[in-house]
Every structure is written in C-alpha cells, then in structure tokens.
Short mmCIF file of C-alpha atoms in Angstrom, two decimals:
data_model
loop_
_atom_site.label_atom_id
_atom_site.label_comp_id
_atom_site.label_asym_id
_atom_site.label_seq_id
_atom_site.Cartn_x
_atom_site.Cartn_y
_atom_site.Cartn_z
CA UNK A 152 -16.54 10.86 -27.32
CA UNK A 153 -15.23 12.59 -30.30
CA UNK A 154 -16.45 16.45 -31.69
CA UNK A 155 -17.86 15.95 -35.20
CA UNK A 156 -14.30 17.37 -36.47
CA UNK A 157 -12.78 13.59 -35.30
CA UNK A 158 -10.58 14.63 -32.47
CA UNK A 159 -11.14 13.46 -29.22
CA UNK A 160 -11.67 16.33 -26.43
CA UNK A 161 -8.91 17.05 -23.65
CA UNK A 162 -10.16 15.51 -20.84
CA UNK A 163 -10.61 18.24 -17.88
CA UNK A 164 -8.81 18.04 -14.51
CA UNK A 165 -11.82 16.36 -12.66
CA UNK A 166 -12.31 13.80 -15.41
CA UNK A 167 -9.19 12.49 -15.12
CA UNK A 168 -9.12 12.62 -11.14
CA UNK A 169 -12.14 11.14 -11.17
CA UNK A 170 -10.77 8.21 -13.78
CA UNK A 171 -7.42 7.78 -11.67
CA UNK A 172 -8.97 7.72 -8.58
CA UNK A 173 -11.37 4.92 -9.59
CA UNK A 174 -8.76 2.84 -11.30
CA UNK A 175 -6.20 3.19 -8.54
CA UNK A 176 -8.65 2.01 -6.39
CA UNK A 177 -9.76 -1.25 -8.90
CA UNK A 178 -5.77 -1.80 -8.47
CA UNK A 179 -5.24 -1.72 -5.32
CA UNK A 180 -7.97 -4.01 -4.36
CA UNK A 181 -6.99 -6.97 -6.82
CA UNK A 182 -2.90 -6.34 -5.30
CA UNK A 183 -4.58 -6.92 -2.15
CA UNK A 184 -6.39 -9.65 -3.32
CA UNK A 185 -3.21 -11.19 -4.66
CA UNK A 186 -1.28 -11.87 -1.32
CA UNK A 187 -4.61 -13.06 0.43
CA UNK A 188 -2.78 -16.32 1.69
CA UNK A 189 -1.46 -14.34 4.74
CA UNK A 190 -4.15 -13.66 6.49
CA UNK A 191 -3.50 -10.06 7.21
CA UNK A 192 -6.23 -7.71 6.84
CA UNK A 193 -5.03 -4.32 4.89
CA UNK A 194 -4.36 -2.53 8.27
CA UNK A 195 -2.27 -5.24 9.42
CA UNK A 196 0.06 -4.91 5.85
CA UNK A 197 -0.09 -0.96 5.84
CA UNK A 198 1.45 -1.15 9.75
CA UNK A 199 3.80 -4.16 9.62
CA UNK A 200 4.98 -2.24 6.17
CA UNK A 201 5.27 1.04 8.33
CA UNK A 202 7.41 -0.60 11.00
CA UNK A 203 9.82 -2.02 8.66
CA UNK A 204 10.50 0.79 6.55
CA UNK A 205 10.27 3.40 9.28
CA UNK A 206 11.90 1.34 11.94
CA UNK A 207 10.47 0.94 15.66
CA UNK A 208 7.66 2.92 16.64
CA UNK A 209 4.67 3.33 19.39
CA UNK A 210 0.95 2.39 19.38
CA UNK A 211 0.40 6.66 19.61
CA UNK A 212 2.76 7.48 16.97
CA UNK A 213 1.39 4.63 14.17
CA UNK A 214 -2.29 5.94 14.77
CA UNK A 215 -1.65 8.99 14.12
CA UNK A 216 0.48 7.54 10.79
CA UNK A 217 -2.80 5.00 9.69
CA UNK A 218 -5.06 7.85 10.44
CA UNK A 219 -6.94 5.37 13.29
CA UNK A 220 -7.49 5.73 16.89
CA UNK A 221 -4.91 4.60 19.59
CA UNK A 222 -7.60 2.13 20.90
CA UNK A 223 -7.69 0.45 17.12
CA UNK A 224 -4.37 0.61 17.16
CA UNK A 225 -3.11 -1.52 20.14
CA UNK A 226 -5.92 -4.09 18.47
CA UNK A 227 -3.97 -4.43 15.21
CA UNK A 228 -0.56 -4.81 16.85
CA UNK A 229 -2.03 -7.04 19.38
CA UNK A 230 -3.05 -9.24 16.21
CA UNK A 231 0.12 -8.83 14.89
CA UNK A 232 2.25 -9.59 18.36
CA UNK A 233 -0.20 -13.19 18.73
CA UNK A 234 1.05 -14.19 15.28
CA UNK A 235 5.02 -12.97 15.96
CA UNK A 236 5.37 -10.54 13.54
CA UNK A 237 6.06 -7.43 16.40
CA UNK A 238 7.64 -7.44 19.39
CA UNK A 239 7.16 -5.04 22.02
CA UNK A 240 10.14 -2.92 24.10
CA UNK A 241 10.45 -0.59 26.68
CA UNK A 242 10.76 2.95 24.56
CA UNK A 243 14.38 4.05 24.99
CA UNK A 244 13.20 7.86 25.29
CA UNK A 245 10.66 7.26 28.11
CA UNK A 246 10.86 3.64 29.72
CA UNK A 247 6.61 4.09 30.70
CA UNK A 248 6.24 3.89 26.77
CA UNK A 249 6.83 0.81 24.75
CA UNK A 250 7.86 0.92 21.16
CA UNK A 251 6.43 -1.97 18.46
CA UNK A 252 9.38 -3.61 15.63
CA UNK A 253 8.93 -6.07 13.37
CA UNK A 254 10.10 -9.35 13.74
CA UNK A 255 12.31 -11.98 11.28
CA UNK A 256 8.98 -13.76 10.87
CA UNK A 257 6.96 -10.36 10.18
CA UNK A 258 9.91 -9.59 7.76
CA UNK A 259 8.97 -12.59 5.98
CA UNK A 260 5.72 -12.52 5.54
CA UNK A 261 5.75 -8.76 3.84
CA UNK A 262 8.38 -10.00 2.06
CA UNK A 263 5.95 -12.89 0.87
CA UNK A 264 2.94 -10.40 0.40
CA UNK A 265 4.89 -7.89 -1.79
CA UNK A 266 6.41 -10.72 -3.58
CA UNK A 267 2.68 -11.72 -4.42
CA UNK A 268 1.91 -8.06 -5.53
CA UNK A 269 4.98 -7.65 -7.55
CA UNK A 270 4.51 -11.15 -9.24
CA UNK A 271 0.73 -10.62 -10.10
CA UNK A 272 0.97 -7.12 -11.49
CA UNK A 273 4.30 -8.42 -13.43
CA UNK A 274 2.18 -11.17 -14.51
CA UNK A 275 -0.59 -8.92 -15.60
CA UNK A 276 1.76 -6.68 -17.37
CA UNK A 277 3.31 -9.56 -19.27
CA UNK A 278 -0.08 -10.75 -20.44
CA UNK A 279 -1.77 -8.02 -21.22
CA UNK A 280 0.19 -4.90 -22.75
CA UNK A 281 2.79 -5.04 -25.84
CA UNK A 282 6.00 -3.39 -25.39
CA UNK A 283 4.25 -0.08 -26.75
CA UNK A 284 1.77 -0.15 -23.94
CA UNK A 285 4.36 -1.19 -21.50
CA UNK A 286 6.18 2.60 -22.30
CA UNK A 287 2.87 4.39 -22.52
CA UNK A 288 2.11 2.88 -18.59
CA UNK A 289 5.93 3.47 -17.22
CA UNK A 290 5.56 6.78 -19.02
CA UNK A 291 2.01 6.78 -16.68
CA UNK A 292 3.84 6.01 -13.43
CA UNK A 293 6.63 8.77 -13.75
CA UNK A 294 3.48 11.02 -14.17
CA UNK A 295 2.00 9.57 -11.08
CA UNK A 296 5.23 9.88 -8.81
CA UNK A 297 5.08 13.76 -9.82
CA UNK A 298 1.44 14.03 -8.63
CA UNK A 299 2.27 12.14 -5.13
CA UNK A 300 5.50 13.88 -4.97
CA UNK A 301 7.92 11.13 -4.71
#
C-alpha cells in the first residue's frame, strides 16, 4: 500500500511480527519437509538434535527442554532407542536415574537431515535470489540473530 505522496508506509511492530512469524513458520515446514526420508517426526529431530549438541541428558531434563511431559518424553526416546539412535546409561550423578546419548547411527542420520535442510534452502537460494537479494536476506538473518539473541 502506498500514501497518495508514493512512499510506502513503515510497517508497525505487529505487522512485521505478524509477517515474520508467518513466514518463519512457511520455512520451517518445507526444511522439514526436505529431510522427510528419515522417518523422524519433528520431536524426534528437535531431541536427537538436543542430545548431540548438549551432550547426555535424562527423560526429566529433555521435557522440560521440548516443553512436553515426561510421559511423552520416554515415548519419543523409546522410538528413538528401537531405531539405535540413543542409548540409555545409568546417570553418573544418581545411579536410580538413567541418562539418554546419541548414538554413531543417530549422529548420522541428523547429519543426513541437516544435510537435506542445508542443501534445499542452498538450492532455493541459488535459484531464486540474485546476488542483490542474496545481501538483502544475509543482511535479514543478522537482524534475526539480534531478535533471538544469538
């Protein structure tokens, strides 16, 4: 929309949250979508993700991480233990707790999921934005980091 003078308005605050927000969520779906092939449900990724970057942890501590109860919890990491990507071991803090890792072949397969997501969105990037638009978006992302505070 433009005021009769030409310009185009400054967007408020809630316009723009409203536009990220919706967009975000339009791209994270179709990353999901691109890594399919392994079978894991989102829940699975986010927790076998989790455990790799945050090291070992137990059923208690990634529920309250996923925002989920402990009861869904020991469901997804019992998925995850029947297809070998965690293994459980006696806590070394309390030896009545076990704490969940990821396996080699869990390793793998995130590595093969984000490999999917990084190669799709690369390939999206490539096809579909001139070195211009490639700036404006990376410009986009740093703006993005500040907002999440990474």
């Amino acid at each position: 929309m433009t005021h009769s003078s030409g310009t185009v308005p400054e967007p408020t605050a809630d316009e723009v949250a409203d536009q990220l927000a919706a967009v975000v969520g339009r791209l994270l779906r179709r990353l999901r979508s691109s890594s399919a092939e392994s079978l894991l449900t989102p829940t699975q990724r986010s927790v076998l993700a989790r455990l790799d970057d945050g090291g070992a942890a137990t059923t208690a501590d990634l529920a309250r991480a996923e925002f989920v109860r402990p009861q869904s919890m020991r469901l997804t990491l019992g998925a995850l233990e029947a297809q070998g990507l965690v293994e459980r071991a006696p806590d070394p803090a309390d030896g009545r707790k076990s704490v969940m890792s990821v396996t080699d072949a869990g390793r793998t397969t995130l590595a093969r999921v984000r490999a999917a997501k990084r190669n799709w969105l690369a390939e999206a990037v490539a096809a579909e934005l001139d070195g211009h638009e490639r700036r404006t978006v990376a410009e986009a992302v740093a703006l993005i980091e500040r907002l999440v505070g990474s």
